[in-house]
Coordinates of N, CA and C in Angstrom, one line a residue:
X1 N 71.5 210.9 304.7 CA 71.1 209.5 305.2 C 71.6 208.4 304.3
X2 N 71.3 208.4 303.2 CA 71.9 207.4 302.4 C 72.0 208.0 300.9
X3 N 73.5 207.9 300.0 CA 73.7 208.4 299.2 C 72.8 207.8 298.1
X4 N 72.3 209.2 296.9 CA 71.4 208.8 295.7 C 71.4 207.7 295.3
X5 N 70.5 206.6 295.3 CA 69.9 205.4 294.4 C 69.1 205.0 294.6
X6 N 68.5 205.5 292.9 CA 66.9 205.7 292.5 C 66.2 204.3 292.6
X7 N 67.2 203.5 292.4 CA 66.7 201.8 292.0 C 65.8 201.1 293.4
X8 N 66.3 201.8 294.3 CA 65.9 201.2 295.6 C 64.5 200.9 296.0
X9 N 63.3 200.1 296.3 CA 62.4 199.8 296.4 C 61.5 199.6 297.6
X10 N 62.7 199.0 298.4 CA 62.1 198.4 300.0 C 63.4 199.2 301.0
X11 N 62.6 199.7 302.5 CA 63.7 200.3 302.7 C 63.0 199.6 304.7
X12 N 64.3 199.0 305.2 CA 63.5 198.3 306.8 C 64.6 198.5 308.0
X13 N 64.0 199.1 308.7 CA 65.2 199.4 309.8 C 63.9 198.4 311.0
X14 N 65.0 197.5 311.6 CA 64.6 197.0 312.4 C 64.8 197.8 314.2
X15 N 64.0 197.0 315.1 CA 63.3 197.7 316.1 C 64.1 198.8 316.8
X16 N 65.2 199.4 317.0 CA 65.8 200.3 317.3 C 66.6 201.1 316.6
X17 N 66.3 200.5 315.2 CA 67.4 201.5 314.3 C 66.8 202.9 314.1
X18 N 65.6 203.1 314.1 CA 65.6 204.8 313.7 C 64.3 205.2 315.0
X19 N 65.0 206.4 315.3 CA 63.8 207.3 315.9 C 63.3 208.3 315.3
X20 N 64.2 209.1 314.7 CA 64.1 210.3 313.9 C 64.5 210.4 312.5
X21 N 64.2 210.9 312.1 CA 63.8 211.1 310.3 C 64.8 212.2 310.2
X22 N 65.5 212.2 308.9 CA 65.5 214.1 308.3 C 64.7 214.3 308.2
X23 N 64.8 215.7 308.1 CA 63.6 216.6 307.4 C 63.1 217.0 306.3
X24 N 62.7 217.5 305.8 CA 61.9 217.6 304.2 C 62.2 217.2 302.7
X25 N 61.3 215.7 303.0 CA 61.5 214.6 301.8 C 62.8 214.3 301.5
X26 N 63.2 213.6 302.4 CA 64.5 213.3 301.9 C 64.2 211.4 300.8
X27 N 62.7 211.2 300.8 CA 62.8 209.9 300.0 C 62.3 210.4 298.8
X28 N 62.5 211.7 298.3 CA 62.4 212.3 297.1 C 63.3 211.8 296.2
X29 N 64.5 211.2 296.5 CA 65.8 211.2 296.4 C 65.6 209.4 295.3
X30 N 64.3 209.0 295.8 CA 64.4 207.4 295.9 C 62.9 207.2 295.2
X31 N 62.3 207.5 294.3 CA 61.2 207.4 293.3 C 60.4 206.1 293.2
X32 N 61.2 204.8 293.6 CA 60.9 203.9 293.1 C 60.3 202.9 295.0
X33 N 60.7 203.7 295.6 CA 60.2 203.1 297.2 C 59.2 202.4 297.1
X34 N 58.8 201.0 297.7 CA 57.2 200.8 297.3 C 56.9 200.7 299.0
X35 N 58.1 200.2 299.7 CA 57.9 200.1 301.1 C 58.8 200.3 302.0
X36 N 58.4 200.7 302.9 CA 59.5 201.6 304.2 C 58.9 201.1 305.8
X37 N 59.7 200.3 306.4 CA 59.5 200.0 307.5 C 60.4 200.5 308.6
X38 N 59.8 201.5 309.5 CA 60.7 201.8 310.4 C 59.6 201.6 312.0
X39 N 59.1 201.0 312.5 CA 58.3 200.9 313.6 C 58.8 201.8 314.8
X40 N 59.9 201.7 314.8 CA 59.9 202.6 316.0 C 60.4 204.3 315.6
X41 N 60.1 204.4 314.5 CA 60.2 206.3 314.3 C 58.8 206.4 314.9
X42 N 59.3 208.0 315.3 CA 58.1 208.8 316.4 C 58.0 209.9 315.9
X43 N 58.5 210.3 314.5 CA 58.0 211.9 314.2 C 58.1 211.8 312.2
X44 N 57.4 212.2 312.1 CA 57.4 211.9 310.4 C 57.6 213.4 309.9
X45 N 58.1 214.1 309.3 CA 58.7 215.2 308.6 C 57.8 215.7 307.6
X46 N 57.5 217.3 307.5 CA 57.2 217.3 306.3 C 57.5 216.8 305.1
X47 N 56.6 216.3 304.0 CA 57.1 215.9 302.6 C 57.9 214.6 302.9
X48 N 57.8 213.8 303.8 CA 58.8 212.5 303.8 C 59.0 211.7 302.9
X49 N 57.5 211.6 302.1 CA 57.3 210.8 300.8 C 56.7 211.9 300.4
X50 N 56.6 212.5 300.4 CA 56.0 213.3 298.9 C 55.9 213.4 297.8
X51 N 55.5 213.0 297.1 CA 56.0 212.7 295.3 C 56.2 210.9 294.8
X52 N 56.4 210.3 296.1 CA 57.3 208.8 296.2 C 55.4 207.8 295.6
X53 N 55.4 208.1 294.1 CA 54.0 207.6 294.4 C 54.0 206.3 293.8
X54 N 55.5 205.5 294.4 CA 55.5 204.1 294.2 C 54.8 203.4 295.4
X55 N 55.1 204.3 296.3 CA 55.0 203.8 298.2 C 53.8 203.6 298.0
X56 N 53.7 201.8 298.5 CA 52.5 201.4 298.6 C 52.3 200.7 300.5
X57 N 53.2 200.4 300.8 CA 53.3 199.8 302.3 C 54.5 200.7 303.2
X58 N 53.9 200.4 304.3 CA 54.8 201.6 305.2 C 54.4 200.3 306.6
X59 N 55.3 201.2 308.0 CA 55.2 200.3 309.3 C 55.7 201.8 309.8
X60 N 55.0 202.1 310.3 CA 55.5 203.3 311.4 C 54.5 203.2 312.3
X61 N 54.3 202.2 313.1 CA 53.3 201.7 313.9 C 53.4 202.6 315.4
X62 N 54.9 203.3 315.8 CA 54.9 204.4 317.3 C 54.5 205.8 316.4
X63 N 54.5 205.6 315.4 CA 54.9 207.4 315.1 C 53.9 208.4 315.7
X64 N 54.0 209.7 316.3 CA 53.0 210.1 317.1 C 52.2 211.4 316.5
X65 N 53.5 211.8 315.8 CA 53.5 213.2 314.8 C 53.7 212.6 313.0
X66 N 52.7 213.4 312.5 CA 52.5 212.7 311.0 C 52.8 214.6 310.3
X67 N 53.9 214.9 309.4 CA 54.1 216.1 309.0 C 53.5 216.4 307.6
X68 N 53.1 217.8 307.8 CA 52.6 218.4 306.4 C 52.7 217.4 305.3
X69 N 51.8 217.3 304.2 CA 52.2 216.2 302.9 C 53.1 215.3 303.2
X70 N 52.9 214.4 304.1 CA 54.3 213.3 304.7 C 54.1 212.3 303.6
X71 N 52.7 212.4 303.1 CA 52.4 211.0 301.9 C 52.0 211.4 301.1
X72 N 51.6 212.8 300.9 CA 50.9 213.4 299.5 C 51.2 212.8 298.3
X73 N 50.5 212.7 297.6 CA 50.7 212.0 296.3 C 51.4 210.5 296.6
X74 N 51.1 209.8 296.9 CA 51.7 208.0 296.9 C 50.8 207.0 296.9
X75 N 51.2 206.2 296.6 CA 50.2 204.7 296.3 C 49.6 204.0 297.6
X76 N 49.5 204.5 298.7 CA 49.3 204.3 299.4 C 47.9 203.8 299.5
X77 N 47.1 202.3 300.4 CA 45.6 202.3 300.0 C 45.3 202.7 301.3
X78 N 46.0 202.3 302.4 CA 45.3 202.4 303.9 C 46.4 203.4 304.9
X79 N 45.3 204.2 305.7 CA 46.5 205.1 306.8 C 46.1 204.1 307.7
X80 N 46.8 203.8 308.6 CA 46.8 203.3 309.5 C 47.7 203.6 310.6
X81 N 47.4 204.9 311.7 CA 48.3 205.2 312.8 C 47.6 205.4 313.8
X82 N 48.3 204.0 314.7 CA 47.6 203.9 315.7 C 48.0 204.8 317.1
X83 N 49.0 205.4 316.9 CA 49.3 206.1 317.7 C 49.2 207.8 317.4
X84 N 49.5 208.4 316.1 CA 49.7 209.3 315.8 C 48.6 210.4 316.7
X85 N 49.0 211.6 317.3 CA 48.3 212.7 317.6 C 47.9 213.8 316.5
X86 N 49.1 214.5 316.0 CA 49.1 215.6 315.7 C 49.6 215.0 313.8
X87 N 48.3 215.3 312.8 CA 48.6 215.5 311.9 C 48.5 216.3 310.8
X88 N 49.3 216.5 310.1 CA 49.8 218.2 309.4 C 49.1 218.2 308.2
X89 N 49.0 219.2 307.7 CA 47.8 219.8 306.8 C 48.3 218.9 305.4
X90 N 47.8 218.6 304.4 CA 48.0 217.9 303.4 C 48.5 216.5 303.8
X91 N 48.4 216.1 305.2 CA 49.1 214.5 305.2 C 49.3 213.6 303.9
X92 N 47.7 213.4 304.0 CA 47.3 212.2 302.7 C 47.0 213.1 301.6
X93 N 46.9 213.8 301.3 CA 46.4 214.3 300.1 C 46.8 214.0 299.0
X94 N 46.2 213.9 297.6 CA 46.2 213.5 296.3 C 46.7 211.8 296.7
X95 N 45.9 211.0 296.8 CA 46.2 209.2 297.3 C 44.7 208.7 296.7
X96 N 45.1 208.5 294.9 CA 44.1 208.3 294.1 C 43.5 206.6 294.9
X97 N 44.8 206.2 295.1 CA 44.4 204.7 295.8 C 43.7 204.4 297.3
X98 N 44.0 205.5 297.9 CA 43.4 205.8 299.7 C 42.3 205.3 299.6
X99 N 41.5 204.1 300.2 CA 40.5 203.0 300.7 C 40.3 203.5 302.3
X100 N 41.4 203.2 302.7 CA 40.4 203.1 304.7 C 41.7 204.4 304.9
X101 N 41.0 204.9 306.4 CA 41.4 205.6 307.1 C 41.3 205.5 308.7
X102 N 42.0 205.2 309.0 CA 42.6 204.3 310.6 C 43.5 205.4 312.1
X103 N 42.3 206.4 312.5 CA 43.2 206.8 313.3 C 42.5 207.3 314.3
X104 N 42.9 206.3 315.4 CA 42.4 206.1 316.5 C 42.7 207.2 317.7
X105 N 44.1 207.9 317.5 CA 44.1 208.0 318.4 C 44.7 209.7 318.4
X106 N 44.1 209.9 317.2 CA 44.3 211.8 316.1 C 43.2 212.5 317.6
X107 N 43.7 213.5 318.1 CA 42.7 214.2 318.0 C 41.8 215.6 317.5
X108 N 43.0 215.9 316.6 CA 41.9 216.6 315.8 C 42.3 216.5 314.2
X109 N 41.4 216.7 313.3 CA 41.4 216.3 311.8 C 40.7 217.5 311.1
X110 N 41.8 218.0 309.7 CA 40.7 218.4 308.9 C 40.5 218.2 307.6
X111 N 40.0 218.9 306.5 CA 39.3 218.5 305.5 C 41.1 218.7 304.8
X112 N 41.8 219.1 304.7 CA 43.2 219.6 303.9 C 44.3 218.0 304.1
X113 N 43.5 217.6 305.3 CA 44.4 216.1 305.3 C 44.4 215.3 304.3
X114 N 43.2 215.1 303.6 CA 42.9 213.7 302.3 C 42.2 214.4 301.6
X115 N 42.6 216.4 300.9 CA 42.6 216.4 299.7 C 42.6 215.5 298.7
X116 N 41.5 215.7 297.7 CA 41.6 214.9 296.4 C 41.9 213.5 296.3
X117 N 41.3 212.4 297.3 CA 41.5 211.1 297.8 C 40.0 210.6 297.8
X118 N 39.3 210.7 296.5 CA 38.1 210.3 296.8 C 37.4 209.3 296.5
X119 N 38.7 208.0 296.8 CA 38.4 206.6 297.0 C 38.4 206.2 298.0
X120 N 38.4 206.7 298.9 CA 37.9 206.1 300.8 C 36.9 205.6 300.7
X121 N 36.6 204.7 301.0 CA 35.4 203.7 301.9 C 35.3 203.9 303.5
X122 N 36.2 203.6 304.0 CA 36.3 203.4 305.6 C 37.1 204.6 306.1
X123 N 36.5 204.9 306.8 CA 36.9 205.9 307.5 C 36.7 206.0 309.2
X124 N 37.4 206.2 310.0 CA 37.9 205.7 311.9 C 38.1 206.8 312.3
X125 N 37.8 207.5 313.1 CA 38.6 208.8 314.0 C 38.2 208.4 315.2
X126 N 39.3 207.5 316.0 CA 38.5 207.4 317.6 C 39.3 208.3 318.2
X127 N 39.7 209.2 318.2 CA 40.3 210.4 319.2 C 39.7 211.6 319.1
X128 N 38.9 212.2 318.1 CA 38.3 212.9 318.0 C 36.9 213.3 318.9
X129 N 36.8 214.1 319.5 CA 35.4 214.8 319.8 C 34.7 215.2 319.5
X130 N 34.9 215.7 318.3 CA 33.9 217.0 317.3 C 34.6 216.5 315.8
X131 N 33.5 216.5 315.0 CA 33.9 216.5 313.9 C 34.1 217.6 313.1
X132 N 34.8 218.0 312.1 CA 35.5 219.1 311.9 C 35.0 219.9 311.1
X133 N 34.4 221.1 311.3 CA 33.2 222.2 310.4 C 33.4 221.9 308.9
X134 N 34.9 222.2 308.2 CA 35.6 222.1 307.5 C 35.2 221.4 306.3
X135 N 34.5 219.9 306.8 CA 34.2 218.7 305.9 C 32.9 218.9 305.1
X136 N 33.1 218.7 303.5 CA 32.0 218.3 302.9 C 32.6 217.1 302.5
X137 N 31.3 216.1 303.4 CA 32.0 214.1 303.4 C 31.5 214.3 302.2
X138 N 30.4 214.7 301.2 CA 30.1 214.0 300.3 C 30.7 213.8 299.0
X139 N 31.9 215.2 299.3 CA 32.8 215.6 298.2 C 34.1 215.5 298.7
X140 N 34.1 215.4 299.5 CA 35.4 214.7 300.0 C 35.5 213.2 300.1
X141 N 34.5 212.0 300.3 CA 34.7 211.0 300.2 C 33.8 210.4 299.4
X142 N 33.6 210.7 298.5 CA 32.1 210.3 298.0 C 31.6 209.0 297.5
X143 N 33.0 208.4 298.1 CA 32.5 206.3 298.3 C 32.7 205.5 299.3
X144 N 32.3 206.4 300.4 CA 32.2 206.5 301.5 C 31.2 205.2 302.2
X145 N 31.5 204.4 302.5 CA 30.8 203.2 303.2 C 30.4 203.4 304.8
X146 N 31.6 203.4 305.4 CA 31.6 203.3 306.9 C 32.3 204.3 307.6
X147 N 31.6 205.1 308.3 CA 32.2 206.2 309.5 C 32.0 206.1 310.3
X148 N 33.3 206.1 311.4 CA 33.2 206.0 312.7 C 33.7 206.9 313.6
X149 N 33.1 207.7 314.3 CA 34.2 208.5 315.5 C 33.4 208.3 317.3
X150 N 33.7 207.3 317.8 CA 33.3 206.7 318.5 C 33.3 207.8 319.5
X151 N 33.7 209.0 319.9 CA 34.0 209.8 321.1 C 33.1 211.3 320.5
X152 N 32.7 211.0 318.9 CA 31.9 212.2 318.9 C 30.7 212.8 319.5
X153 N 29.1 213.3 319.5 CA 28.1 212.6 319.9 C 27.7 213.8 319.6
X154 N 28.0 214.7 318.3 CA 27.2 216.0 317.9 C 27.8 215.8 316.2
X155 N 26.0 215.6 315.7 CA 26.3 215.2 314.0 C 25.7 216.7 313.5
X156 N 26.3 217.3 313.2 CA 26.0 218.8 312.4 C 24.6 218.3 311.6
X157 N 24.1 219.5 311.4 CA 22.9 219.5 310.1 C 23.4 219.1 308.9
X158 N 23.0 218.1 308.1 CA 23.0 218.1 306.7 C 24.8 217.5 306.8
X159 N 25.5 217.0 307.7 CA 26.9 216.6 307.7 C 27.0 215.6 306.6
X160 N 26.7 214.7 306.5 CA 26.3 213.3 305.6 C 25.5 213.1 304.6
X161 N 24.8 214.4 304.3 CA 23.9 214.6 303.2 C 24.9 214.1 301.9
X162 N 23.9 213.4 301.2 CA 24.2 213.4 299.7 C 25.5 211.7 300.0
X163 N 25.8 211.3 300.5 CA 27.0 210.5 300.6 C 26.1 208.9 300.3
X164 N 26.2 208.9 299.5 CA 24.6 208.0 298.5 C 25.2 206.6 299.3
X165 N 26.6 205.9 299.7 CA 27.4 204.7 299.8 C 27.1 204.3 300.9
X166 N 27.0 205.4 302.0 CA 27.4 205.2 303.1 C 26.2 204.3 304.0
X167 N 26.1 203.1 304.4 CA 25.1 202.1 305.4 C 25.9 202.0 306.4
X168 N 26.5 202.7 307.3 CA 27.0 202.2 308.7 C 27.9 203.5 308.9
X169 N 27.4 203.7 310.5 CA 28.3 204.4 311.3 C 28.4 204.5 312.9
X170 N 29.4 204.7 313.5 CA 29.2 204.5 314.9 C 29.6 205.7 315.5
X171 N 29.0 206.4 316.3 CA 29.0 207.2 317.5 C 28.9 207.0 318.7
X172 N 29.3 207.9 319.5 CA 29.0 207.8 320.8 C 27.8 207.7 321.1
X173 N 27.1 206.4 321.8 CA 26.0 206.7 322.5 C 25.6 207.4 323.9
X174 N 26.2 208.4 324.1 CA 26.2 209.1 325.3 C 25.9 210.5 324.4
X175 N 24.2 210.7 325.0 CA 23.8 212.2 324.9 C 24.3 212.5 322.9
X176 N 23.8 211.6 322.4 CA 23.8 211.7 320.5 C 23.1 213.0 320.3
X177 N 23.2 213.7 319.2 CA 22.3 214.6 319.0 C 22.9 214.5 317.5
X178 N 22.1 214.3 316.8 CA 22.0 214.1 315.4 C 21.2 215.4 314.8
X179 N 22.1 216.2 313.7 CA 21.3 217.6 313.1 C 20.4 216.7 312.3
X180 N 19.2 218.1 311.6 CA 18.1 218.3 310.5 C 19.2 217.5 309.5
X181 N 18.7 216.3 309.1 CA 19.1 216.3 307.5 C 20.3 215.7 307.4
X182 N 21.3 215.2 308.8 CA 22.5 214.7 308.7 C 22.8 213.6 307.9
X183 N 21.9 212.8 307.6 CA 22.2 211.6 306.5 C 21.3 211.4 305.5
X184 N 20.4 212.5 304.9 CA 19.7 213.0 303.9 C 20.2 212.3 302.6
X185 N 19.6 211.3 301.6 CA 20.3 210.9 300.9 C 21.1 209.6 300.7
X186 N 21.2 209.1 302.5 CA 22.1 207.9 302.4 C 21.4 206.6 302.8
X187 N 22.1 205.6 302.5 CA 21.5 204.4 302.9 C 21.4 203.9 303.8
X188 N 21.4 204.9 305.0 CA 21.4 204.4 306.8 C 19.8 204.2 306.8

């Protein structure tokens, strides 16, 4: 794609230049990225940034497919994919800076996505139906403010326990069924 140089910081392809990515981390190459704008890519690669833990802003606003560790380890504070379906195991993972989590339109998520990211506050799943067995929120996000999965309307036992931050969440109000003990501990 573009020959080695580490110097490089901002990288912007305007509205038709890119659809497709190489494949695995090719911004390995580029250490110092802080931002990468490509809005109309639609498939993000394993490891795309991986390692790149200057990347602090991104624009991949179509992308639909988010690959294995695409951001693991980067400076990233907010996901924000408003279109994305299908995202791969370690997405966000190690993102000491990760604040909110924005994905409207994922439909399924698990706990291997935002490994070791346990500076979230905000957290959005509106595509989801079920929240994912997988999750201990209290140790996986444990500054945890606000949860939302607006299409879920089955809160496990004890799901929210212990998550001391958390004052606000939104669910489906159609047929709610809240477990024994699901916010045990929090400030709802």
């Amino acid at each position: 794609l573009f020959s080695y140089c580490g110097a490089v910081q901002s990288f912007s392809f305007k509205s038709a230049d890119v659809i497709t990515f190489p494949q695995n981390g090719v911004l390995q190459k580029y250490p110092l990225v802080e931002n990468f704008n490509a809005p109309n890519l639609l498939n993000l690669p394993a490891n795309a940034f991986a390692g790149c833990s200057h990347l602090k802003t991104y624009d991949f606003s179509n992308a639909i497919t988010i690959g294995a560790r695409a951001f693991e380890n980067t400076s990233i504070s907010f996901v924000n994919f408003n279109k994305a379906i299908e995202i791969g195991e370690g997405a966000f993972a190690y993102n000491d800076d990760l604040e909110e989590i924005t994905l409207p339109s994922a439909t399924s998520i698990s706990a291997d996505m935002f490994s070791v990211s346990t500076c979230v506050e905000s957290v959005s799943f509106g595509g989801i139906t079920e929240l994912p067995k997988d999750f201990d929120v209290s140790v996986l996000f444990p500054n945890i403010t606000h949860f939302s999965a607006s299409k879920v309307n089955n809160i496990p036992d004890y799901y929210f326990k212990d998550c001391k931050r958390l004052s606000s969440f939104d669910f489906s109000p159609i047929n709610r069924i809240i477990g024994e003990g699901a916010f045990e501990n929090c400030d709802i």
